[in-house]
Coordinates of C-alpha atoms and ligand atoms in Angstrom, one line a residue:
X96 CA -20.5 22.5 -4.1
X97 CA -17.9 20.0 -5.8
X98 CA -17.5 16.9 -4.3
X99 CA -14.0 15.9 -2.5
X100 CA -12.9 12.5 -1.6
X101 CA -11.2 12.2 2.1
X102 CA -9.7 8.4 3.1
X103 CA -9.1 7.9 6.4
X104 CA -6.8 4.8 7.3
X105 CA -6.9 2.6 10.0
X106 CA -4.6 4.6 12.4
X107 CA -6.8 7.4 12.1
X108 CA -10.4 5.5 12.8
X109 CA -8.5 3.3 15.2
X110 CA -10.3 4.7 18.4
X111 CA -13.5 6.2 19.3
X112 CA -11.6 9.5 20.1
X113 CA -9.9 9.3 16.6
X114 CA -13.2 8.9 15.3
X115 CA -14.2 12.1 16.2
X116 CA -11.6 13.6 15.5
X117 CA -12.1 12.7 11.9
X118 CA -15.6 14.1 12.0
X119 CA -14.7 17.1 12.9
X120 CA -12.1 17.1 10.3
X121 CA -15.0 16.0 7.9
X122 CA -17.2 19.0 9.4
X123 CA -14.4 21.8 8.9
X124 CA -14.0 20.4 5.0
X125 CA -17.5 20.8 4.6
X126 CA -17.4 24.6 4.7
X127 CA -15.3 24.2 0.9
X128 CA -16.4 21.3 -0.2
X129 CA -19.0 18.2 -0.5
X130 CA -17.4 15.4 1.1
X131 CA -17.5 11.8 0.3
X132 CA -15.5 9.8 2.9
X133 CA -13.7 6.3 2.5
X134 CA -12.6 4.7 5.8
X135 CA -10.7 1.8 6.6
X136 CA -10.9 -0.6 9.7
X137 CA -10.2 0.7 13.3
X138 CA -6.6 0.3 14.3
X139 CA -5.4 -3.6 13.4
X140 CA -8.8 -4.6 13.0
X141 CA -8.2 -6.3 9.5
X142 CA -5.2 -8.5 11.1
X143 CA -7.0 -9.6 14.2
X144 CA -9.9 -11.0 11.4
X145 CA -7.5 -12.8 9.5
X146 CA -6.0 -14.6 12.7
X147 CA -9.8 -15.1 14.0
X148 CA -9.9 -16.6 10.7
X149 CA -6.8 -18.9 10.5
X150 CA -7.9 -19.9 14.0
X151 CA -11.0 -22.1 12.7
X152 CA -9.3 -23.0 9.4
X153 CA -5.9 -23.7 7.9
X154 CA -6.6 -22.4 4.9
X155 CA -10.0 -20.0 4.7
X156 CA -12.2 -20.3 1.5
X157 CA -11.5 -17.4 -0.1
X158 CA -15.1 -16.1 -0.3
X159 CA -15.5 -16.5 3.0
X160 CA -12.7 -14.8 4.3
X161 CA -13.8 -11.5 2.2
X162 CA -17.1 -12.0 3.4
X163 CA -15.2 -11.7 6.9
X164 CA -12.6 -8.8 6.4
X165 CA -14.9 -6.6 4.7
X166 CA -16.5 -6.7 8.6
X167 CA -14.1 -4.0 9.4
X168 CA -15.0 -1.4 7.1
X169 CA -18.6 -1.8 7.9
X170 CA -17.7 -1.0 11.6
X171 CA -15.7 2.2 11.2
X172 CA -18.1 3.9 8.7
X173 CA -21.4 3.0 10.6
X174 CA -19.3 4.8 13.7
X175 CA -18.2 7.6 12.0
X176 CA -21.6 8.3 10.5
X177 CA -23.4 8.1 14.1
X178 CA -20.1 10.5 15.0
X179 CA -21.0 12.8 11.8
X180 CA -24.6 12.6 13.7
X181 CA -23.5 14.3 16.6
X182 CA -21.8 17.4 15.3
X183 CA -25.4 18.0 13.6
X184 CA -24.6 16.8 10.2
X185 CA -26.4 14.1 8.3
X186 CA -24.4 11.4 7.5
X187 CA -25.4 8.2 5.5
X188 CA -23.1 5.2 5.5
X189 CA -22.6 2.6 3.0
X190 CA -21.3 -1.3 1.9
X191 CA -18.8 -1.1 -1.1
X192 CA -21.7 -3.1 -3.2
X193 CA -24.2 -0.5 -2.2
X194 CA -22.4 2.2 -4.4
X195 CA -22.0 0.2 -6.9
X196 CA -18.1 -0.6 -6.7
X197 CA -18.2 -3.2 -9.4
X198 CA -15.0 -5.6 -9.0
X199 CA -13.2 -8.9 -10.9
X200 CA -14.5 -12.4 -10.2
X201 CA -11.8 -12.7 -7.6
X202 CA -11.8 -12.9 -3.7
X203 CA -9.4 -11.3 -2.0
X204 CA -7.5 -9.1 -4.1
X205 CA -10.1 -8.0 -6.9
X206 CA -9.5 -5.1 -9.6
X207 CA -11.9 -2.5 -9.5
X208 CA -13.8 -2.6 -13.0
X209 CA -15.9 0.5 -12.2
X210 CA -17.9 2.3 -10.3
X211 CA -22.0 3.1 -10.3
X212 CA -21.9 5.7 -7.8
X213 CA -25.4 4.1 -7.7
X214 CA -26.3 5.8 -4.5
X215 CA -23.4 8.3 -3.7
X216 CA -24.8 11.0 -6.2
X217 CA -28.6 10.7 -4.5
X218 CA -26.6 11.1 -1.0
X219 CA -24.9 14.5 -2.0
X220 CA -28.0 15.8 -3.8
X221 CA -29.9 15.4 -0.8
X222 CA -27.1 17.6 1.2
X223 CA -25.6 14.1 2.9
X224 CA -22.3 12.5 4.0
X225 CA -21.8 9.2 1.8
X226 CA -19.6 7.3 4.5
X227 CA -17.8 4.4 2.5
X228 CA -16.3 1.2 3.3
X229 CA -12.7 1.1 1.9
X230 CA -11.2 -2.0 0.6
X231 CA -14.4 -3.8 -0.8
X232 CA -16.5 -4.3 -3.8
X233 CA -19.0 -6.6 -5.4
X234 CA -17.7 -8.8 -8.2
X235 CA -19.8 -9.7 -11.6
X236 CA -20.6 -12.8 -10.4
X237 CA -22.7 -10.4 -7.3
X238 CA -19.8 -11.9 -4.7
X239 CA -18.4 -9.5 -1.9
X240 CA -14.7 -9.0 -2.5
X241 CA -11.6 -7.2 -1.8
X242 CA -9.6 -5.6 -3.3
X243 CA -6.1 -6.5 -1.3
X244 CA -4.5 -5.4 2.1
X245 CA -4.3 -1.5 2.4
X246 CA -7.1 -1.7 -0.4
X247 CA -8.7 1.8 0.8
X248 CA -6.4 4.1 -0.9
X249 CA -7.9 2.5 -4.4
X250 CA -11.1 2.9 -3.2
X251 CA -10.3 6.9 -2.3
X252 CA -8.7 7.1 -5.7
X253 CA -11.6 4.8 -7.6
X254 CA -14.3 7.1 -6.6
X255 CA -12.5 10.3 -7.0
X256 CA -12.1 9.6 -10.7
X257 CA -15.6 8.4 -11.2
X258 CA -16.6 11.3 -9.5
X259 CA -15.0 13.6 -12.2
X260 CA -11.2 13.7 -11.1
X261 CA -12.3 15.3 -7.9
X262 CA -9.8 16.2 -5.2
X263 CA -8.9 13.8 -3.1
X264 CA -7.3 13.7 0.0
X265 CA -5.5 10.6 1.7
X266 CA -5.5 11.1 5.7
X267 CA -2.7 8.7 7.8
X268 CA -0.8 9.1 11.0
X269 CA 1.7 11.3 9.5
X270 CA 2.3 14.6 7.3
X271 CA 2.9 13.1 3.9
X272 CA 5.9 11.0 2.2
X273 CA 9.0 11.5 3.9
X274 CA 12.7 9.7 1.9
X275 CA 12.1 7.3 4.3
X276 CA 10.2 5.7 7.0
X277 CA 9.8 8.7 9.3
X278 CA 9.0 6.5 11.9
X279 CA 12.0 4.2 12.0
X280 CA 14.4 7.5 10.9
X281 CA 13.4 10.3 12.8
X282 CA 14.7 13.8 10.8
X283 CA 14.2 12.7 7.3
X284 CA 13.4 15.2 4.5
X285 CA 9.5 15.1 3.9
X286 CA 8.8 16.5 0.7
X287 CA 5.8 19.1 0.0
X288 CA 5.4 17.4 -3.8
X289 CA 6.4 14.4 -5.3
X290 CA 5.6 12.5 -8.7
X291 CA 3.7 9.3 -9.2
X292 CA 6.6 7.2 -10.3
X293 CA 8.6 7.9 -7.2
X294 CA 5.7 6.9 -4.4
X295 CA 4.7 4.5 -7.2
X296 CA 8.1 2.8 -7.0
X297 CA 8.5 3.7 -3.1
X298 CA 5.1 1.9 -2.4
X299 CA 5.9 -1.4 -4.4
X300 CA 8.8 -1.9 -2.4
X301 CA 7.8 -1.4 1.1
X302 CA 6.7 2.3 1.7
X303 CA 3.5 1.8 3.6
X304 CA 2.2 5.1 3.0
X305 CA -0.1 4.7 0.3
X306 CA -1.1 1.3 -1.9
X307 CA 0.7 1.4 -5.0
X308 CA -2.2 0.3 -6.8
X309 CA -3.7 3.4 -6.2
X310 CA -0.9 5.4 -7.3
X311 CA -1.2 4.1 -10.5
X312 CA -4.6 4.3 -10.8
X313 CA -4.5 7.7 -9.9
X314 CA -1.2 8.4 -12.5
X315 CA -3.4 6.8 -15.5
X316 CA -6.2 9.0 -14.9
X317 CA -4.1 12.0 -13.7
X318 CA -6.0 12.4 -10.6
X319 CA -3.7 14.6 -8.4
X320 CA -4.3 13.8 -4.2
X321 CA -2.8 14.9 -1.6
X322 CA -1.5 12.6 1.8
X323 CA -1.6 14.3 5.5
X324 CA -2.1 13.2 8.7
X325 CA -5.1 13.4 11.0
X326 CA -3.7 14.0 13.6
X327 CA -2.2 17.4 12.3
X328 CA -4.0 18.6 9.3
X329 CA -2.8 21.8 9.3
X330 CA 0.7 20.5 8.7
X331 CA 0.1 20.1 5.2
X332 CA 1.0 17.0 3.4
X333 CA 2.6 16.2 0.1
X334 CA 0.8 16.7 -3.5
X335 CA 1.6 13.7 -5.2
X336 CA 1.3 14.8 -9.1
X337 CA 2.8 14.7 -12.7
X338 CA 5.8 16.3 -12.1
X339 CA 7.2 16.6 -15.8
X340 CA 10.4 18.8 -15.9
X341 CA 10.4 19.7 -12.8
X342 CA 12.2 16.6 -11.2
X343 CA 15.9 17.2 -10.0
X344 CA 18.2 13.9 -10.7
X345 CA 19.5 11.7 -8.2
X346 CA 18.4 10.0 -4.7
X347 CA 14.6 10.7 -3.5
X348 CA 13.8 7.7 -1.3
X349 CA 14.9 4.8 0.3
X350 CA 12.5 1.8 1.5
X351 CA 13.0 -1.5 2.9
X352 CA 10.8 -4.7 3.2
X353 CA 11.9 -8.3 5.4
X354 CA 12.0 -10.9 2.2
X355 CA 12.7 -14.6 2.7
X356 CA 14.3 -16.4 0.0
X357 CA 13.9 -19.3 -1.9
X358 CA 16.6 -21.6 -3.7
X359 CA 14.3 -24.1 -5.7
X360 CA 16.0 -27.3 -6.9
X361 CA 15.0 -28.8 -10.2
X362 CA 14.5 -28.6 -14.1
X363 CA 10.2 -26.8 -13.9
X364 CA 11.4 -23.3 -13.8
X365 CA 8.5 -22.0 -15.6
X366 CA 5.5 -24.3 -14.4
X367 CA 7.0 -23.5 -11.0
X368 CA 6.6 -20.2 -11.4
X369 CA 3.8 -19.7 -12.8
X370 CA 2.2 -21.3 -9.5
X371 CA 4.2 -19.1 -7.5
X372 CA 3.7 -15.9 -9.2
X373 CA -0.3 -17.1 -8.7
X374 CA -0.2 -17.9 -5.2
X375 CA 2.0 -14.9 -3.6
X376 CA 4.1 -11.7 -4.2
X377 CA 7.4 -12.7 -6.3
X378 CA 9.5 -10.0 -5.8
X379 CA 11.9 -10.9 -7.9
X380 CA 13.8 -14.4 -9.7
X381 CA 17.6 -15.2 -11.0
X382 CA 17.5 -18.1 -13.1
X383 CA 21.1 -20.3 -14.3
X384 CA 20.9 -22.9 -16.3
X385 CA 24.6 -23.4 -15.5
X386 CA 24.1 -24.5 -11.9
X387 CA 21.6 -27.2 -10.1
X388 CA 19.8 -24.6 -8.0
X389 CA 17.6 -24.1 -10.6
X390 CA 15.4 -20.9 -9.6
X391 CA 16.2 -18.8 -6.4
X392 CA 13.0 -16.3 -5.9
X393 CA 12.2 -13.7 -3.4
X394 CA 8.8 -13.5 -1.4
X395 CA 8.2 -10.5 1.1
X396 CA 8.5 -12.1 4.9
X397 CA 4.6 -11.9 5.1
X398 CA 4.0 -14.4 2.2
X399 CA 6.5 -17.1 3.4
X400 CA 4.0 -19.2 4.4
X401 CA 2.1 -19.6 1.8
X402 CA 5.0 -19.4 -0.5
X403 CA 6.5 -22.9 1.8
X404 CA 3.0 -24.6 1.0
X405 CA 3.0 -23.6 -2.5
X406 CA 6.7 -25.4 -2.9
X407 CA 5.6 -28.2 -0.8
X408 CA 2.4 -28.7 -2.4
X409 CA 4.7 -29.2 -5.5
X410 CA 7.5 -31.7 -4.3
X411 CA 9.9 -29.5 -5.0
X412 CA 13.2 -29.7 -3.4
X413 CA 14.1 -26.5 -1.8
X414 CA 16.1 -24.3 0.5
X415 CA 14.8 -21.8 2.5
X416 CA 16.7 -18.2 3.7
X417 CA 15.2 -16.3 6.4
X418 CA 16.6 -13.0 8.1
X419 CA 17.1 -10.8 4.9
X420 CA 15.8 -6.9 4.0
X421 CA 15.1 -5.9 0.7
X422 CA 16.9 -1.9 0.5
X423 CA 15.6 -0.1 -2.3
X424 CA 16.9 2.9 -3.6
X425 CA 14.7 5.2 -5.7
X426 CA 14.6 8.2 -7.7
X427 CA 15.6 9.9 -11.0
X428 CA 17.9 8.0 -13.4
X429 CA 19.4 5.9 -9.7
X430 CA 21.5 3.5 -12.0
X431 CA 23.8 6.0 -13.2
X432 CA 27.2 4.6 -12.7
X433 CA 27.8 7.1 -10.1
X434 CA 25.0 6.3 -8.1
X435 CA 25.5 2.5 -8.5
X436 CA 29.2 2.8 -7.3
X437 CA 27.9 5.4 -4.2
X438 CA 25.8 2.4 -3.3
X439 CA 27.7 -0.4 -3.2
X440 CA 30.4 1.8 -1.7
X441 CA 28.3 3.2 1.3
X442 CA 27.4 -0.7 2.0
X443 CA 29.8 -2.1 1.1
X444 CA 29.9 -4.9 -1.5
X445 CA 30.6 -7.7 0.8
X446 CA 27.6 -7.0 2.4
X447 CA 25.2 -7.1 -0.8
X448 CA 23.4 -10.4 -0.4
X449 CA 21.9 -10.2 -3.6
X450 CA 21.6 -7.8 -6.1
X451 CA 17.6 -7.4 -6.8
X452 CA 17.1 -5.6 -9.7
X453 CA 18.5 -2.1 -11.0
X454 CA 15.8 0.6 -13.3
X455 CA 16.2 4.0 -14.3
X456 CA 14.3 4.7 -10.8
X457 CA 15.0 2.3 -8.3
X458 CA 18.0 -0.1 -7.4
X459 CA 17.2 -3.1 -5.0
X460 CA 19.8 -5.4 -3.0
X461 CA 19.1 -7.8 -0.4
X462 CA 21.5 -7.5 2.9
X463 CA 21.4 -9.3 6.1
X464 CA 18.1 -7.5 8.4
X465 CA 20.5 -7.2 11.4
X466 CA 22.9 -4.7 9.1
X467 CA 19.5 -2.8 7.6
X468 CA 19.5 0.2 10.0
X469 CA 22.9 0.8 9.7
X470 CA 23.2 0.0 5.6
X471 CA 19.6 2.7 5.6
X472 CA 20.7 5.4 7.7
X473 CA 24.3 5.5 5.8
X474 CA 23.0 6.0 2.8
X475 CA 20.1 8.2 3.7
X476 CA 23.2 10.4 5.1
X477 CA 25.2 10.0 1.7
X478 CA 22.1 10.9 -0.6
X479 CA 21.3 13.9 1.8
X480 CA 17.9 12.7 2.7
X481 CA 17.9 14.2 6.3
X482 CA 16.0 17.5 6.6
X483 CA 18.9 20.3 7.3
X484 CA 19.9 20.7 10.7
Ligands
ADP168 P1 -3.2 4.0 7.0 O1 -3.7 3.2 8.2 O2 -3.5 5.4 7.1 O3 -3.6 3.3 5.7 P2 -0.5 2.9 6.8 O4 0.0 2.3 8.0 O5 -1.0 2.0 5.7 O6 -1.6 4.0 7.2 O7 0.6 3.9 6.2 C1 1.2 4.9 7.0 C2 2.6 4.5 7.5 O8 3.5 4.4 6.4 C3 3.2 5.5 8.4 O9 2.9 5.3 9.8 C4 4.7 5.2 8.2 O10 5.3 4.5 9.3 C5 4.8 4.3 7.0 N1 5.8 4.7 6.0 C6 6.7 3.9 5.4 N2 7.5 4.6 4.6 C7 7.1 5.9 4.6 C8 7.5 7.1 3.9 N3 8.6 7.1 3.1 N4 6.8 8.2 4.1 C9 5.7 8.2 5.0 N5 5.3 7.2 5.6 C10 5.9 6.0 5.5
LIG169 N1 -8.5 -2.6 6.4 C1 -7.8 -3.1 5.2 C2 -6.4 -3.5 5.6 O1 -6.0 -3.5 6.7 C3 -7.7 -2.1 4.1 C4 -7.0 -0.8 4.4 O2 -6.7 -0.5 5.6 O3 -6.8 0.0 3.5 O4 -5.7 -4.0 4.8
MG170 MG1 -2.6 2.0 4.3

């Protein structure tokens, strides 16, 4: 029987109930296919490490706080595999290095390089489950790394290319990619296929639902997959694909992310830079030579921190603005005049914080977070990105 890779995130190993849930989901695939699952940690179990962590240290050695996180992953596939157990199947779990899943010399958010399979293949010939811990890897150097926060998904998509372009299937806590966060806006249009750049662009800019690493992976390779929940499986998901042709123009998605931002005094634009760029996310920078404030740059809300050491570590003078959203509008050809001018219309120019950035598929501005549900919902309303009543 082919082999079919099926992820299951944290929400959906997140109790010992959801746990089984997912092995009878595992058991049902089994009737079509041979399955080799990737699971992440249960529930927040990644976040409550990296506090344990802080909590002894104010800033963890990077190998040692892999060697910590990848804790998770080992606890969620040893318990689905003693699940797997139960319903009369024979599971076998295993480490990230034990399959072979060969990563940079970097802690904490390694590329994958490639993948052995070493021991997946033996499982599967022998009629087994291969259980795998998401998010991890071992390095050249024969270090356990990761490969960055919601790091699973590449680990889904990793082996289902290795394995031969296999199908793959990405189970979370609900039925696919929706225009926008379905849990914050109830009623939004979910879509039953979608193309890589879209979720690509959507997942880069604050869409949750899938790591946009992986989506490019996956686009490189042309590896199709397809996201559902597991709570309802027979819902269907979406088919996230090459799409050449097909695509309508205009408005598929709109995302938002909490940002901080950072006016940087000062003449070091680039050496600055370079150390921020290497230390956290820069979301984007404006640069004018014309004025003092030499460099304002944008950091999502999660990275201020280290983004404040960073800039203090450098004696920098800087300014710091908190409370701001990152809305990102994406789709087909989005900076169209027509679009662009729909935009700043529906929110209203004297509302734009910042302009972000503008592409062919995705348009960015920074408002204030207390006008974000508002400034979302009205343009979700003028794109048509509510399902019809
Ligand atoms: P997992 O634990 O399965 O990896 P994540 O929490 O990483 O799940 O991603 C799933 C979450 O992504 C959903 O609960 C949803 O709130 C969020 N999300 C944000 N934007 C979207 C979107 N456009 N479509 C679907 N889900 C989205
Ligand atoms: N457990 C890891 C995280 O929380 C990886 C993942 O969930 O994909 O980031
Ligand atoms: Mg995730």
């Amino acid at each position: 029987m082919t082999p079919c890779v099926l992820k299951f995130g944290g929400s959906s190993v997140a109790t010992p109930e959801r746990i089984r849930a997912v092995a009878e989901i595992v058991k049902r695939k089994r009737e079509v296919c041979a399955p080799v699952v990737v699971v992440s940690a249960m529930g927040k179990t990644t976040d409550e490490l990296l506090k344990l962590a802080y909590s002894v240290s104010r800033r963890p050695p990077p190998r040692e706080l892999d060697m910590l996180l990848t804790v998770g992953e080992r606890i969620s596939m040893a318990l689905l595999s003693m699940a797997l157990y139960e319903l009369g199947l024979e599971a076998i779990s295993f480490t990230g290095s034990q399959v072979g899943i060969i990563t940079e010399d970097r802690f904490n958010r390694a590329r994958v390089l490639e993948i052995k399979l070493y021991r997946i293949t033996d499982a599967l010939k022998e009629g087994k489950i291969p259980v795998v811990a998401g998010f991890q890897g071992v390095s050249v150097s024969k270090e356990i790394t990761t490969l960055g926060r919601g790091g699973s998904d590449l680990t889904a998509v990793a082996l289902a290319i290795s394995l031969g372009k296999v199908p793959c299937e990405i189970y979370t806590d609900v039925p696919g990619v929706f225009a926008l966060d379905p849990r914050k806006f109830p009623g939004v249009r979910r879509y039953e296929r979608m193309d890589y750049t879209i979720l690509s662009e959507m997942a880069s800019s604050g869409a949750r639902v899938m790591h946009s690493r992986a989506v490019n992976l996956a686009a490189k390779y042309g590896l199709p997959f397809l996201i559902l929940s597991s709570y309802e499986p027979e819902k269907g998901g979406t088919l996230v694909e090459k799409r050449e042709h097909l695509e309508s123009p205009g408005v598929k998605a709109i995302t938002t992310m909490p940002i901080v931002m950072f006016d940087v005094e000062g003449r070091e634009g680039l050496p600055l830079l370079a150390r921020m760029v290497e230390a956290v996310r820069v979301l984007n920078f404006t640069h004018d030579a014309t004025t003092g404030k030499h460099l304002v740059l944008s950091v999502p809300l999660e990275e201020r921190d280290r983004a404040l050491e960073t800039l203090s570590e450098m004696g920098v003078r800087f300014a710091l603005r908190e409370g701001l959203s990152m809305v990102c509008v994406v789709g087909w050809g989005v900076s169209a005049p027509e679009i662009m001018e729909a935009i700043f219309s529906v929110v209203g120019w004297e509302h734009i914080f910042m302009m972000m950035g503008a592409s062919d598929t995705k348009v960015c501005i920074a408002v204030e977070k207390e006008r974000e549900e508002a400034v979302v919902g009205n343009l979700a309303r003028k794109f048509g990105l509510y399902e019809a009543p």
